[in-house]
mmCIF file of C-alpha atoms and ligand atoms in Angstrom:
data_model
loop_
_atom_site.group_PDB
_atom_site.id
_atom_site.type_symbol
_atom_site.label_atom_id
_atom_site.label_comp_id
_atom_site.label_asym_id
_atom_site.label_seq_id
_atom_site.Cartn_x
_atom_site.Cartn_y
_atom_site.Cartn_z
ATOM 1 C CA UNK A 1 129.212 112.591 178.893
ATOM 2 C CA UNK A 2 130.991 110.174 177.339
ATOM 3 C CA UNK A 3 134.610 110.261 178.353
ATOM 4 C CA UNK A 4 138.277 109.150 176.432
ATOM 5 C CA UNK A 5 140.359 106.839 178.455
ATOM 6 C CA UNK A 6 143.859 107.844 177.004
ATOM 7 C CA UNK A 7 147.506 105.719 178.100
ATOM 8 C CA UNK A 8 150.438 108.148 178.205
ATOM 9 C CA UNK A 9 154.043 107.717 178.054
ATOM 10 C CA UNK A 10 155.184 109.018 181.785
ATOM 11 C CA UNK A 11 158.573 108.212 181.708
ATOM 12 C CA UNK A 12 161.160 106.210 179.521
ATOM 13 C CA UNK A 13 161.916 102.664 180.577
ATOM 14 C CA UNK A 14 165.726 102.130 181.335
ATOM 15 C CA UNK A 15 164.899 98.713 180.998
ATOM 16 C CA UNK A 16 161.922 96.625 181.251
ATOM 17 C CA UNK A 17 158.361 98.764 181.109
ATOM 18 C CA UNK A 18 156.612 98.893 184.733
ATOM 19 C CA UNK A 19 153.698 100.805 186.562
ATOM 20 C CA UNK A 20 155.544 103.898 185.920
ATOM 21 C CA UNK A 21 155.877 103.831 182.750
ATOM 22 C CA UNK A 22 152.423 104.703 181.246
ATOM 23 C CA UNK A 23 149.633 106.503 183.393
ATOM 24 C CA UNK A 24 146.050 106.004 182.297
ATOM 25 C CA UNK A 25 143.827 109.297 182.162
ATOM 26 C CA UNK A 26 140.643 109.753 182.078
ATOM 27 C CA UNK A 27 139.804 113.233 179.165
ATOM 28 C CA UNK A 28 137.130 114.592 177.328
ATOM 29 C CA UNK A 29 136.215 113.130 174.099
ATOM 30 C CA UNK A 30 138.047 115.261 171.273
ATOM 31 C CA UNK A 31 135.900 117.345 169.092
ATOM 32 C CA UNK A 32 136.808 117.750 165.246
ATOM 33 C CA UNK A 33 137.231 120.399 163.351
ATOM 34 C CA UNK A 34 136.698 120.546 159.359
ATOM 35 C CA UNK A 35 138.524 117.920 157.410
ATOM 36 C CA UNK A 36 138.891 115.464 160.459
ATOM 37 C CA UNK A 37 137.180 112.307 161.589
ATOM 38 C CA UNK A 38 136.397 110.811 165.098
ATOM 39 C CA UNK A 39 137.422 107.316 164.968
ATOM 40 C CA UNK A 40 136.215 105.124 168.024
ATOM 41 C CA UNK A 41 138.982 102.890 168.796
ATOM 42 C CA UNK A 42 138.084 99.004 169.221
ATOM 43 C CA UNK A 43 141.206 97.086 168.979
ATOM 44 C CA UNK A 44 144.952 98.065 169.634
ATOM 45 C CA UNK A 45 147.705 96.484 168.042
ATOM 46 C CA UNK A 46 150.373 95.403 170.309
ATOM 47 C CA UNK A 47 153.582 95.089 168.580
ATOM 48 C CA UNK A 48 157.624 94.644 169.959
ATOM 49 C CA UNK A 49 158.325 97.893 168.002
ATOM 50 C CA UNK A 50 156.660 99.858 170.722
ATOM 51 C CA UNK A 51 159.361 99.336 173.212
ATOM 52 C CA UNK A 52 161.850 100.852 170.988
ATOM 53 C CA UNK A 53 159.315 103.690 170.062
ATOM 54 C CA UNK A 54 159.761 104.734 173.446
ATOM 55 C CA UNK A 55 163.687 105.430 173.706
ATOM 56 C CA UNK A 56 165.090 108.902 172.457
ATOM 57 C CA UNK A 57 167.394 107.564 170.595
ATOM 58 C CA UNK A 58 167.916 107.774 166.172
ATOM 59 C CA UNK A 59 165.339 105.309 164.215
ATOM 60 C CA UNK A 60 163.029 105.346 161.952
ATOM 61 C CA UNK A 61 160.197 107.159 163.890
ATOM 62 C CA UNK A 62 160.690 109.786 166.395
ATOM 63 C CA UNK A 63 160.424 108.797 169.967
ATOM 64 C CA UNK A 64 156.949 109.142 171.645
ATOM 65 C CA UNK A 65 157.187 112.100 173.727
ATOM 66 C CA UNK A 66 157.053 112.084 177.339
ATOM 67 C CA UNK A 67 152.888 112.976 178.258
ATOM 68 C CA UNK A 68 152.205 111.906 174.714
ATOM 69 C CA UNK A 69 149.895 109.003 173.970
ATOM 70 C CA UNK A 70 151.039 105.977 173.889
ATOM 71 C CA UNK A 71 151.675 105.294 170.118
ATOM 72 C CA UNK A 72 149.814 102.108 168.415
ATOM 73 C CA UNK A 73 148.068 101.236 165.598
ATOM 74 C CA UNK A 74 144.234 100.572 166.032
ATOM 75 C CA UNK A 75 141.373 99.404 163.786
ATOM 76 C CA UNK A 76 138.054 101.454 165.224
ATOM 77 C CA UNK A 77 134.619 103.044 163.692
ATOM 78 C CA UNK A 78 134.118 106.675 161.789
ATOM 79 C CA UNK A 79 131.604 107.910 164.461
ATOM 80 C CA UNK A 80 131.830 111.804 163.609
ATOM 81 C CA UNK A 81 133.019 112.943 159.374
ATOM 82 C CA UNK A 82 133.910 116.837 158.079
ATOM 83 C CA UNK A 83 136.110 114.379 155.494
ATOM 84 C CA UNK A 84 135.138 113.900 152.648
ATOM 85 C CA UNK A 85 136.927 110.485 152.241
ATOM 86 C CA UNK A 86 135.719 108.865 155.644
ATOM 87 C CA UNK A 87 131.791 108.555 155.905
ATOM 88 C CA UNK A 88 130.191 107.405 159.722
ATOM 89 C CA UNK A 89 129.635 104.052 160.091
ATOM 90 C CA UNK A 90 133.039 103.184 158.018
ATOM 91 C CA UNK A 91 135.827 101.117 159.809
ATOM 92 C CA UNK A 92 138.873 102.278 159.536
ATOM 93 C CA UNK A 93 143.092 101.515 160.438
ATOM 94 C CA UNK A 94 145.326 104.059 161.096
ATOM 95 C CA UNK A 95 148.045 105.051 163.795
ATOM 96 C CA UNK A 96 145.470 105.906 166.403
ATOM 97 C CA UNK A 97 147.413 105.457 170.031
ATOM 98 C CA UNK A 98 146.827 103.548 172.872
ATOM 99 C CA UNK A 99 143.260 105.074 173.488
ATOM 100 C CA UNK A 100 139.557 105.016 173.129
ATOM 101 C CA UNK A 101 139.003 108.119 170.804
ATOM 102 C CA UNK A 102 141.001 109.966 168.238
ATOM 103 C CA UNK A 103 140.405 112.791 166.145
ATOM 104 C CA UNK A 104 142.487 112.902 162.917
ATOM 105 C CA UNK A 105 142.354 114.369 158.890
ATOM 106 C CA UNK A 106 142.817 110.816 158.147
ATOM 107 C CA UNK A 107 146.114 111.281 156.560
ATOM 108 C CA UNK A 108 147.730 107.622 156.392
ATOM 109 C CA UNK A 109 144.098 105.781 157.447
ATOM 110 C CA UNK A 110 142.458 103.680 155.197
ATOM 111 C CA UNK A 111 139.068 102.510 155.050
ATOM 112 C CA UNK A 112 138.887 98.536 156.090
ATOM 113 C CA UNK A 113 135.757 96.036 155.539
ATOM 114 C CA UNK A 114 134.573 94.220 158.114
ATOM 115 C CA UNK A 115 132.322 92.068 156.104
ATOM 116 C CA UNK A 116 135.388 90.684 154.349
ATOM 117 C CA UNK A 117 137.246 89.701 157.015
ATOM 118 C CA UNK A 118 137.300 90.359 160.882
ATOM 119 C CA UNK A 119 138.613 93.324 162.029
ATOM 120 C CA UNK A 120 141.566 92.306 164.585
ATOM 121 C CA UNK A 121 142.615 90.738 161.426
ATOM 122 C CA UNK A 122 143.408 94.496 160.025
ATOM 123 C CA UNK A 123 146.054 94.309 162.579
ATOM 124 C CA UNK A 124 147.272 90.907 161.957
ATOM 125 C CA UNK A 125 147.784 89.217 159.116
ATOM 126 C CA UNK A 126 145.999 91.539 156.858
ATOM 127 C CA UNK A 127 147.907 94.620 158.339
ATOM 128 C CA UNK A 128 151.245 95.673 159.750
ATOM 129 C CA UNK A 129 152.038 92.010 160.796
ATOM 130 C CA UNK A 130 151.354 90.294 157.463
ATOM 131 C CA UNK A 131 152.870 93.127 155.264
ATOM 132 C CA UNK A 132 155.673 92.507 157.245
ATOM 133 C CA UNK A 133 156.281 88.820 156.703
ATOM 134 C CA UNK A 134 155.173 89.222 153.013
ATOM 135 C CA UNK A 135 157.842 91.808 152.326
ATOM 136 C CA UNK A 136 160.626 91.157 154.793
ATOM 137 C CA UNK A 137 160.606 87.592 153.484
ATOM 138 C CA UNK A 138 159.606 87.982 149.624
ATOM 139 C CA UNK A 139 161.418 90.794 148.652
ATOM 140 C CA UNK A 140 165.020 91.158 151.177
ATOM 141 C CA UNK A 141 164.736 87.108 151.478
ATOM 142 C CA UNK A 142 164.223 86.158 148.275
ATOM 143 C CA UNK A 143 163.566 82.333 148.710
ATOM 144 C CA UNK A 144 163.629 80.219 146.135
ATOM 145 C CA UNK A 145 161.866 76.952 145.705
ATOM 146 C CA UNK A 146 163.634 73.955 147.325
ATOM 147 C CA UNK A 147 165.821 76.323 149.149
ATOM 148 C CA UNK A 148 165.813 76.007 153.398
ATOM 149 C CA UNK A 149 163.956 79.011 154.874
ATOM 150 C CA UNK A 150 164.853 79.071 159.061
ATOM 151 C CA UNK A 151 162.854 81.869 161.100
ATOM 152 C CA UNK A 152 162.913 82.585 164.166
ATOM 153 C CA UNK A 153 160.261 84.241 166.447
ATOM 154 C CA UNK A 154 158.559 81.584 164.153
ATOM 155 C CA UNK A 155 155.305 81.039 166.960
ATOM 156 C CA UNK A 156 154.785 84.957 167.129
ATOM 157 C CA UNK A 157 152.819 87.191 164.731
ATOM 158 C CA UNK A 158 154.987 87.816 162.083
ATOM 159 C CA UNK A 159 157.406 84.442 161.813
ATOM 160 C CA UNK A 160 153.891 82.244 161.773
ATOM 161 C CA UNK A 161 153.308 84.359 158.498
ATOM 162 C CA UNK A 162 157.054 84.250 157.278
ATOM 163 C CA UNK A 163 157.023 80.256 157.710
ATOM 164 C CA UNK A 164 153.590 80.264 155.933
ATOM 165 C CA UNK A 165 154.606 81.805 152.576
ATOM 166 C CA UNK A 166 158.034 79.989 152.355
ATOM 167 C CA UNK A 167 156.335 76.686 152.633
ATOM 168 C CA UNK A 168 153.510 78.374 149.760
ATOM 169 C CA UNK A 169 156.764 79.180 148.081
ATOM 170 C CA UNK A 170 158.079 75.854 148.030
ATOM 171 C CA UNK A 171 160.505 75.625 150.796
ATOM 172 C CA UNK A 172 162.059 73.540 153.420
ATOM 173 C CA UNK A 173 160.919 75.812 156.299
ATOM 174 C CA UNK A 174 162.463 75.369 159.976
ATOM 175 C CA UNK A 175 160.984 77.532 162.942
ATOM 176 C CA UNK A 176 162.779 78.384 166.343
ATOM 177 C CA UNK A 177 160.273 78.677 169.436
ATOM 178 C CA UNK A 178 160.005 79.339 173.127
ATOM 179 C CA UNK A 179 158.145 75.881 174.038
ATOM 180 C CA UNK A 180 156.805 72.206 172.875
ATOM 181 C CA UNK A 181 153.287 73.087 172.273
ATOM 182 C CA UNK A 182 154.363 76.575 170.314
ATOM 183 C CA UNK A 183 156.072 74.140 168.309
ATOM 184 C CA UNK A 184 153.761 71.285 168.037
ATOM 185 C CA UNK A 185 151.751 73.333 166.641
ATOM 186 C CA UNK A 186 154.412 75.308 163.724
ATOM 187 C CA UNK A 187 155.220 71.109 162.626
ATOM 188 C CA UNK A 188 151.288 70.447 163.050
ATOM 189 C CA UNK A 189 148.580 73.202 162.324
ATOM 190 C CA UNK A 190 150.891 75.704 160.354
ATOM 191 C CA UNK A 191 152.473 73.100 157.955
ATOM 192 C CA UNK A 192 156.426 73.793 159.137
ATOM 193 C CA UNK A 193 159.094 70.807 158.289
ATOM 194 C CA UNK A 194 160.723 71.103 161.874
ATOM 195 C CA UNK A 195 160.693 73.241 164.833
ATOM 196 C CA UNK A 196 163.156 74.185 167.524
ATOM 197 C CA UNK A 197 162.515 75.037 171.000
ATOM 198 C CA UNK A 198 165.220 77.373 171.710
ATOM 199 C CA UNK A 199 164.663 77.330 175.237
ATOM 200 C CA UNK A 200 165.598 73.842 175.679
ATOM 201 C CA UNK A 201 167.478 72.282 172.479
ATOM 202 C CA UNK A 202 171.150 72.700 171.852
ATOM 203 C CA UNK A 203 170.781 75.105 169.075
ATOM 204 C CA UNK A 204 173.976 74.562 166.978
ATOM 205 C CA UNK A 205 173.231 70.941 166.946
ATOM 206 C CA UNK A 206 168.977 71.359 166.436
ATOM 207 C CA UNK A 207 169.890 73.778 163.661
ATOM 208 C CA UNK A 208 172.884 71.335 161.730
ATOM 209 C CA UNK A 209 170.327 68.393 162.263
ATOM 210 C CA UNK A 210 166.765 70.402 160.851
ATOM 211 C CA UNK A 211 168.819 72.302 158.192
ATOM 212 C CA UNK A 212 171.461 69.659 156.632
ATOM 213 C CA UNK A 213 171.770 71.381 153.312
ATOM 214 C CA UNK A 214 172.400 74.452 155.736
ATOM 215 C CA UNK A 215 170.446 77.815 155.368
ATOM 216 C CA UNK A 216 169.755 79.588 152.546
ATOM 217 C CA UNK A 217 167.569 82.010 153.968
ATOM 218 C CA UNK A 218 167.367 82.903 157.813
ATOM 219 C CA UNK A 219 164.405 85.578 158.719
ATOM 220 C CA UNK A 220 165.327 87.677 162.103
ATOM 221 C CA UNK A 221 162.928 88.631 164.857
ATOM 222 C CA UNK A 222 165.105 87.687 167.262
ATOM 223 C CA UNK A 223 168.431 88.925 167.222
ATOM 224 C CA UNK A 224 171.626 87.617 170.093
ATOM 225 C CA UNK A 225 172.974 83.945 169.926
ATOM 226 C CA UNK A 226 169.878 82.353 167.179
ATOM 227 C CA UNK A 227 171.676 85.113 164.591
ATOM 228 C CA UNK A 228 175.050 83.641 165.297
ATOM 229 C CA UNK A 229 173.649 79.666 165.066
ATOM 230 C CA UNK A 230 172.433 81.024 161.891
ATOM 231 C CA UNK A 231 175.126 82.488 160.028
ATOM 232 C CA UNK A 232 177.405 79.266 161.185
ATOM 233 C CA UNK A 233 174.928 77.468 158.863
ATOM 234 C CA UNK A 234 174.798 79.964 156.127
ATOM 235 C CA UNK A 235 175.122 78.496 152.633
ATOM 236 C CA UNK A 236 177.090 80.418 149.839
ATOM 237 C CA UNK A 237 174.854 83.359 148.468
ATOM 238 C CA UNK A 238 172.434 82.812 151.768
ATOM 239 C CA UNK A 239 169.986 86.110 152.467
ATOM 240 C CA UNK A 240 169.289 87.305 156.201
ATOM 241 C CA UNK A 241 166.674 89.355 156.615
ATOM 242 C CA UNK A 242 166.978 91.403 159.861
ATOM 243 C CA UNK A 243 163.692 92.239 160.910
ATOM 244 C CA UNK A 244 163.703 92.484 164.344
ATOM 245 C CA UNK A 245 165.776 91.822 168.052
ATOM 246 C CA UNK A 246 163.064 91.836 170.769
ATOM 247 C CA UNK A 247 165.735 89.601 172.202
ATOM 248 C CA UNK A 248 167.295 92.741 173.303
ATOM 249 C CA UNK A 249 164.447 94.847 173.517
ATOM 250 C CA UNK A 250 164.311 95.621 177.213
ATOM 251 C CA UNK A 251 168.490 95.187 177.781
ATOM 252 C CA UNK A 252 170.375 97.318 174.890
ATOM 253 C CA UNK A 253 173.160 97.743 177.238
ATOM 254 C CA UNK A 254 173.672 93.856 176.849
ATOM 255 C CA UNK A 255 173.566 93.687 172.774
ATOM 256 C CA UNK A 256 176.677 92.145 171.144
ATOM 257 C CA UNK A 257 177.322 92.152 167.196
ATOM 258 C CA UNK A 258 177.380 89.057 165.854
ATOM 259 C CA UNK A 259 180.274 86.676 166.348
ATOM 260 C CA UNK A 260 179.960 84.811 163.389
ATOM 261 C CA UNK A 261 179.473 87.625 160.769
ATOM 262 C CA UNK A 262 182.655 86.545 158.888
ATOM 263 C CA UNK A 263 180.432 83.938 157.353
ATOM 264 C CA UNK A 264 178.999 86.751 154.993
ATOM 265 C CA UNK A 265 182.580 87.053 153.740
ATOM 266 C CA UNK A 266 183.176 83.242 153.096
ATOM 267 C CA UNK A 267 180.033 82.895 151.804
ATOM 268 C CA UNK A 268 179.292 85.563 149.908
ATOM 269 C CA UNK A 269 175.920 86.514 151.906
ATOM 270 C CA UNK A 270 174.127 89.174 152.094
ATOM 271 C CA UNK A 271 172.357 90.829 155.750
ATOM 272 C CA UNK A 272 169.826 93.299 154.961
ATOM 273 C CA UNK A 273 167.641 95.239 157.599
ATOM 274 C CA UNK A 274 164.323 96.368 156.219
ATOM 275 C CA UNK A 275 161.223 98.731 157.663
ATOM 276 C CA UNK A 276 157.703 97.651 156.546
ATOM 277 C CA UNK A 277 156.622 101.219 156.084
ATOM 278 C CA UNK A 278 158.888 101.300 152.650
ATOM 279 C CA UNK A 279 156.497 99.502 151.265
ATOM 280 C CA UNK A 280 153.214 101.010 152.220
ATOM 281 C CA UNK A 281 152.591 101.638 148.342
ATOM 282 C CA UNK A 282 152.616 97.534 147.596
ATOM 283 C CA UNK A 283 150.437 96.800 150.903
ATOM 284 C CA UNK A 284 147.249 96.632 148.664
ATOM 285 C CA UNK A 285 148.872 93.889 146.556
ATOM 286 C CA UNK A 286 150.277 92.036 149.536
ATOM 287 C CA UNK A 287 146.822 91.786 151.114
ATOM 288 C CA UNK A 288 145.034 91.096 148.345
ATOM 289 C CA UNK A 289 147.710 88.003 148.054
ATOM 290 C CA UNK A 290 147.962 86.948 151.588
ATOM 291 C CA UNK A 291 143.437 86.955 151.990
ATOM 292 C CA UNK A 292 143.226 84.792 148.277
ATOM 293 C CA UNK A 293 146.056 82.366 150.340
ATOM 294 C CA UNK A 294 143.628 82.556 153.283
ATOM 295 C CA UNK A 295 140.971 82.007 151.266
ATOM 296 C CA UNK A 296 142.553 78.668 149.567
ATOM 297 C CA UNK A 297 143.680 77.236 152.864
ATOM 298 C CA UNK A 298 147.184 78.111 152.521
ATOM 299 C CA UNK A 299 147.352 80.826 155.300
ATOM 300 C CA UNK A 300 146.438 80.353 158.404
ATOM 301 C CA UNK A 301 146.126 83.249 161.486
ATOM 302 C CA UNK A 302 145.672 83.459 164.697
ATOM 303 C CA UNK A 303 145.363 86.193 167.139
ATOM 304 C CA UNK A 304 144.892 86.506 170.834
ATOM 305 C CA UNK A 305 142.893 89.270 172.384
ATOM 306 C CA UNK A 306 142.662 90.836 175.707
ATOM 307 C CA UNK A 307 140.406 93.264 176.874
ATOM 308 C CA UNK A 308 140.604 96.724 178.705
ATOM 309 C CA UNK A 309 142.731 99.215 177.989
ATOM 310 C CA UNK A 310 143.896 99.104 182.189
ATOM 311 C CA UNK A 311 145.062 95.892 181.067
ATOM 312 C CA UNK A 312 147.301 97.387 178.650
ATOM 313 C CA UNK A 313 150.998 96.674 180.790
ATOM 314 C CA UNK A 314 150.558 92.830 181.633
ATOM 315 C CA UNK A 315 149.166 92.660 178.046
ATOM 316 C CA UNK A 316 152.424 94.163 176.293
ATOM 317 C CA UNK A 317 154.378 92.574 178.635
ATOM 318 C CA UNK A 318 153.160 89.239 176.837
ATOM 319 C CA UNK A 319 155.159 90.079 173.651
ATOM 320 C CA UNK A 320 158.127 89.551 175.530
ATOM 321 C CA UNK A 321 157.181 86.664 178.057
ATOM 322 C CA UNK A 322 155.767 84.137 175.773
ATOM 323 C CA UNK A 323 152.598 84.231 177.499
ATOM 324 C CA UNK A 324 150.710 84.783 173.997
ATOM 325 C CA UNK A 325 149.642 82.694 170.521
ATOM 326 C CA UNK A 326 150.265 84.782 167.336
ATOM 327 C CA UNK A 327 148.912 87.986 167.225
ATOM 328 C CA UNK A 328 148.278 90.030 170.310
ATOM 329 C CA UNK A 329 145.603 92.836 170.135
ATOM 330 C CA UNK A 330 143.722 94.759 173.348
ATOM 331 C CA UNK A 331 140.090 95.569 173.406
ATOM 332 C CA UNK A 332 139.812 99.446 174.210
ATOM 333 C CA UNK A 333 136.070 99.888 173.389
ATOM 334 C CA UNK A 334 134.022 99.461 176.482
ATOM 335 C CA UNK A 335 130.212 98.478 174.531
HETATM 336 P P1 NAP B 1 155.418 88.800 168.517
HETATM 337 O O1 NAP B 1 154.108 88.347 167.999
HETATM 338 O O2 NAP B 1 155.523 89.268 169.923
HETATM 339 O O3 NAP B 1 156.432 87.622 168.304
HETATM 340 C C1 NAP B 1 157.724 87.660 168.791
HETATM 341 C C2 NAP B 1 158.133 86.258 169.181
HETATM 342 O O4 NAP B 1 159.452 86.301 169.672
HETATM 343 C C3 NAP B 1 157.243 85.669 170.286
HETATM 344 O O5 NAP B 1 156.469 84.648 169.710
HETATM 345 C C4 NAP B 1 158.220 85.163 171.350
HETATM 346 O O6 NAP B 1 157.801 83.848 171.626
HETATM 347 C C5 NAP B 1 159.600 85.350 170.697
HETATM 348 N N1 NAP B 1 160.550 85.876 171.663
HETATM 349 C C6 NAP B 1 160.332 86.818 172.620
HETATM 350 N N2 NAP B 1 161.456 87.048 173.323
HETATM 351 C C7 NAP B 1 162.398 86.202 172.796
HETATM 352 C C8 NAP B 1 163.776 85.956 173.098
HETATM 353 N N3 NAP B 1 164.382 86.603 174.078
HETATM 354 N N4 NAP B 1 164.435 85.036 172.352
HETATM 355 C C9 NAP B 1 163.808 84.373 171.364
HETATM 356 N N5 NAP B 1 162.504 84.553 171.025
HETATM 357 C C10 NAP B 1 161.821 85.466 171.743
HETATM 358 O O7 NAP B 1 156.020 89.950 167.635
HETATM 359 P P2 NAP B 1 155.921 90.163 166.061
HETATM 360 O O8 NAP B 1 154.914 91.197 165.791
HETATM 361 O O9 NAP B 1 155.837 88.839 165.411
HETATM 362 O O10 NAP B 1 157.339 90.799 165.752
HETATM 363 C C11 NAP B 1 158.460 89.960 165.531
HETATM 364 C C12 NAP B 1 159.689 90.826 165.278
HETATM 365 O O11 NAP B 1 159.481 91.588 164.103
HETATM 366 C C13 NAP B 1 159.991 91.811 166.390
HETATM 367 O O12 NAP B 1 161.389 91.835 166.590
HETATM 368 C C14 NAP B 1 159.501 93.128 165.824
HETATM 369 O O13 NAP B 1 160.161 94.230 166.382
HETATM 370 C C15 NAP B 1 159.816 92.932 164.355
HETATM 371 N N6 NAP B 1 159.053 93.759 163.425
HETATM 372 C C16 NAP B 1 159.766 94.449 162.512
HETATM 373 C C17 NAP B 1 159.129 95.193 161.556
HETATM 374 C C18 NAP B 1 159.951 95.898 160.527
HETATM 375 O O14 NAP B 1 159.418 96.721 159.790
HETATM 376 N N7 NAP B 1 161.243 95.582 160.429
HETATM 377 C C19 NAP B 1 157.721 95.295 161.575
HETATM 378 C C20 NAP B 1 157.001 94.567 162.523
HETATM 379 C C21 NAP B 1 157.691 93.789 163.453
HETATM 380 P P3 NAP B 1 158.650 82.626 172.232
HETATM 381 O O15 NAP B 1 159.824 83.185 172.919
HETATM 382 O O16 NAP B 1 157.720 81.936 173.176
HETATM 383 O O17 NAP B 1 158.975 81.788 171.041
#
């Protein structure tokens, strides 16, 4: 009998996940009932917004529940249909969990192809991660053509993207980045103008020198000191886009506003946050966009994957470590 492999929120990190945090069971497969689907799960998206799924605190989701599985999006197969929207044999993307099997009605799936592109790809730049970079940049950013785009997180899933369309877009675009080769290859392979490595430049000085008309639009996936280096060099009527502080992910005890933030004032800026689920109506349009860039050569992704869903702490633990290139998805389906 075929068995589901299910990861389950045990306890809620104070700080950095561990062994405790998850357990791994080993359950029946879930039958359906009318008007649901069995999906089998073959990727896992791992994304930074899963650590903060896991506090009980206020957002934008409620908290995954303590015994609950792990929450995730996933790309898998139909394998069992009493929908009549989902037939077996279609592939489909939905928020499926940090397991091998789900049952669902489908509400909030959608059908994906895998002839048109491949399916880890449904969680990268085609899904969550893309719609993010397309949106958070395009529509709170609002870069204009000759204008100086910086973004930081720029070597991870989403700022690859952001830098991607603001260079499409006609920008000067400058990434920040944990080491050389991350960005060797933003300057080389993904078309940037400059790159910082925040780990070892001087930051005010890297970010004066690579931005000397100053910044019209910074991007956010990072949060702490980068957000204060980049209001410093805000121009008049710059845009930030907060999307994002895995900075402080694992340490909220040791977040700090922003010292600089005056520089809105003087300059008449503007700091917006913004959730990519707003604008689940325009994802069709967005993709449709970002695969005829792909297909043109304008776009380029990349994802990592690692296999096994025991795997699943080191792997997560690689969003945070800098152990990873661009997108990071886990292999759950055991062939
Ligand atoms: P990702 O692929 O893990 O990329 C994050 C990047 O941040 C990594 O490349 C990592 O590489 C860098 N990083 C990690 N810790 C850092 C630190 N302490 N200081 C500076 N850089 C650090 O994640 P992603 O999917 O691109 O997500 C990026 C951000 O977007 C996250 O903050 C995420 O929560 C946010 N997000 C927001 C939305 C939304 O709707 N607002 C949706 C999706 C994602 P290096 O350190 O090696 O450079």
């Amino acid at each position: 009998m075929t068995i589901n492999k299910q990861l389950k929120l045990a306890e809620r990190p104070g700080g950095t996940p561990n062994e405790s945090t998850w357990t791994l069971e080993q359950n029946d497969m879930p039958s359906i009932e009318d008007d649901e689907i069995l999906v089998k799960i073959h990727y896992v998206s791992l994304d930074p917004a899963m650590r903060g799924w896991m506090d009980d605190t206020k957002s934008y989701l409620p908290p995954v529940g303590i015994g609950d599985v792990m929450r995730a999006l996933v790309v898998g197969e139909v394998t069992e249909s009493k929908h009549d929207n989902f037939a077996v044999g279609t592939y489909v993307q939905g928020v499926g969990g940090v397991q091998q099997y789900v049952a669902t009605d489908g509400k909030g799936w959608h059908e994906v192809d895998p002839s048109l592109a491949p399916l880890p790809m449904y969680l990268g730049v085609l899904g969550m991660t893309g719609m993010t970079a397309y949106f958070g940049l395009l529509d709170i950013g609002q870069p204009k053509a000759g204008e100086t785009v910086l973004v930081s997180g720029a070597a991870g899933a989403v700022g690859a993207v952001v830098g991607q369309i603001a260079k499409i877009k006609g920008c000067r675009v400058v990434g920040i980045a944990g080491s050389e080769e991350k960005c060797q290859r933003l300057t080389g392979e993904l078309g940037f103008d400059a790159a910082i490595n925040y780990k070892t430049d001087n930051l005010y000085k890297a970010v004066r020198e690579h931005c000397p008309k100053g910044v019209d639009v910074y991007f956010d996936n990072v949060g702490g000191e980068i957000l204060d280096v980049a209001l410093a060099n805000l121009n008049f009527k710059g845009r930030i886009a907060i999307c994002g502080a895995i900075a402080s992910y694992n340490d909220r005890a040791s977040i700090q506003g922003p010292k600089n933030y005056l520089s809105l004032l003087i300059n008449r800026g503007r700091m917006e946050g913004f959730i990519v689920l707003d604008y689940a109506k325009k994802y069709q349009e967005a993709a449709t966009q970002m695969a005829q860039w792909m297909m043109a050569g304008q776009l380029k992704e990349e994802h990592q994957i690692e296999e096994g869903i025991e795997n699943f702490l080191p792997t997560f633990m690689k969003l945070f470590n800098g152990e990873k290139k661009g997108k990071l998805i886990l292999k759950v389906a055991e062939d």
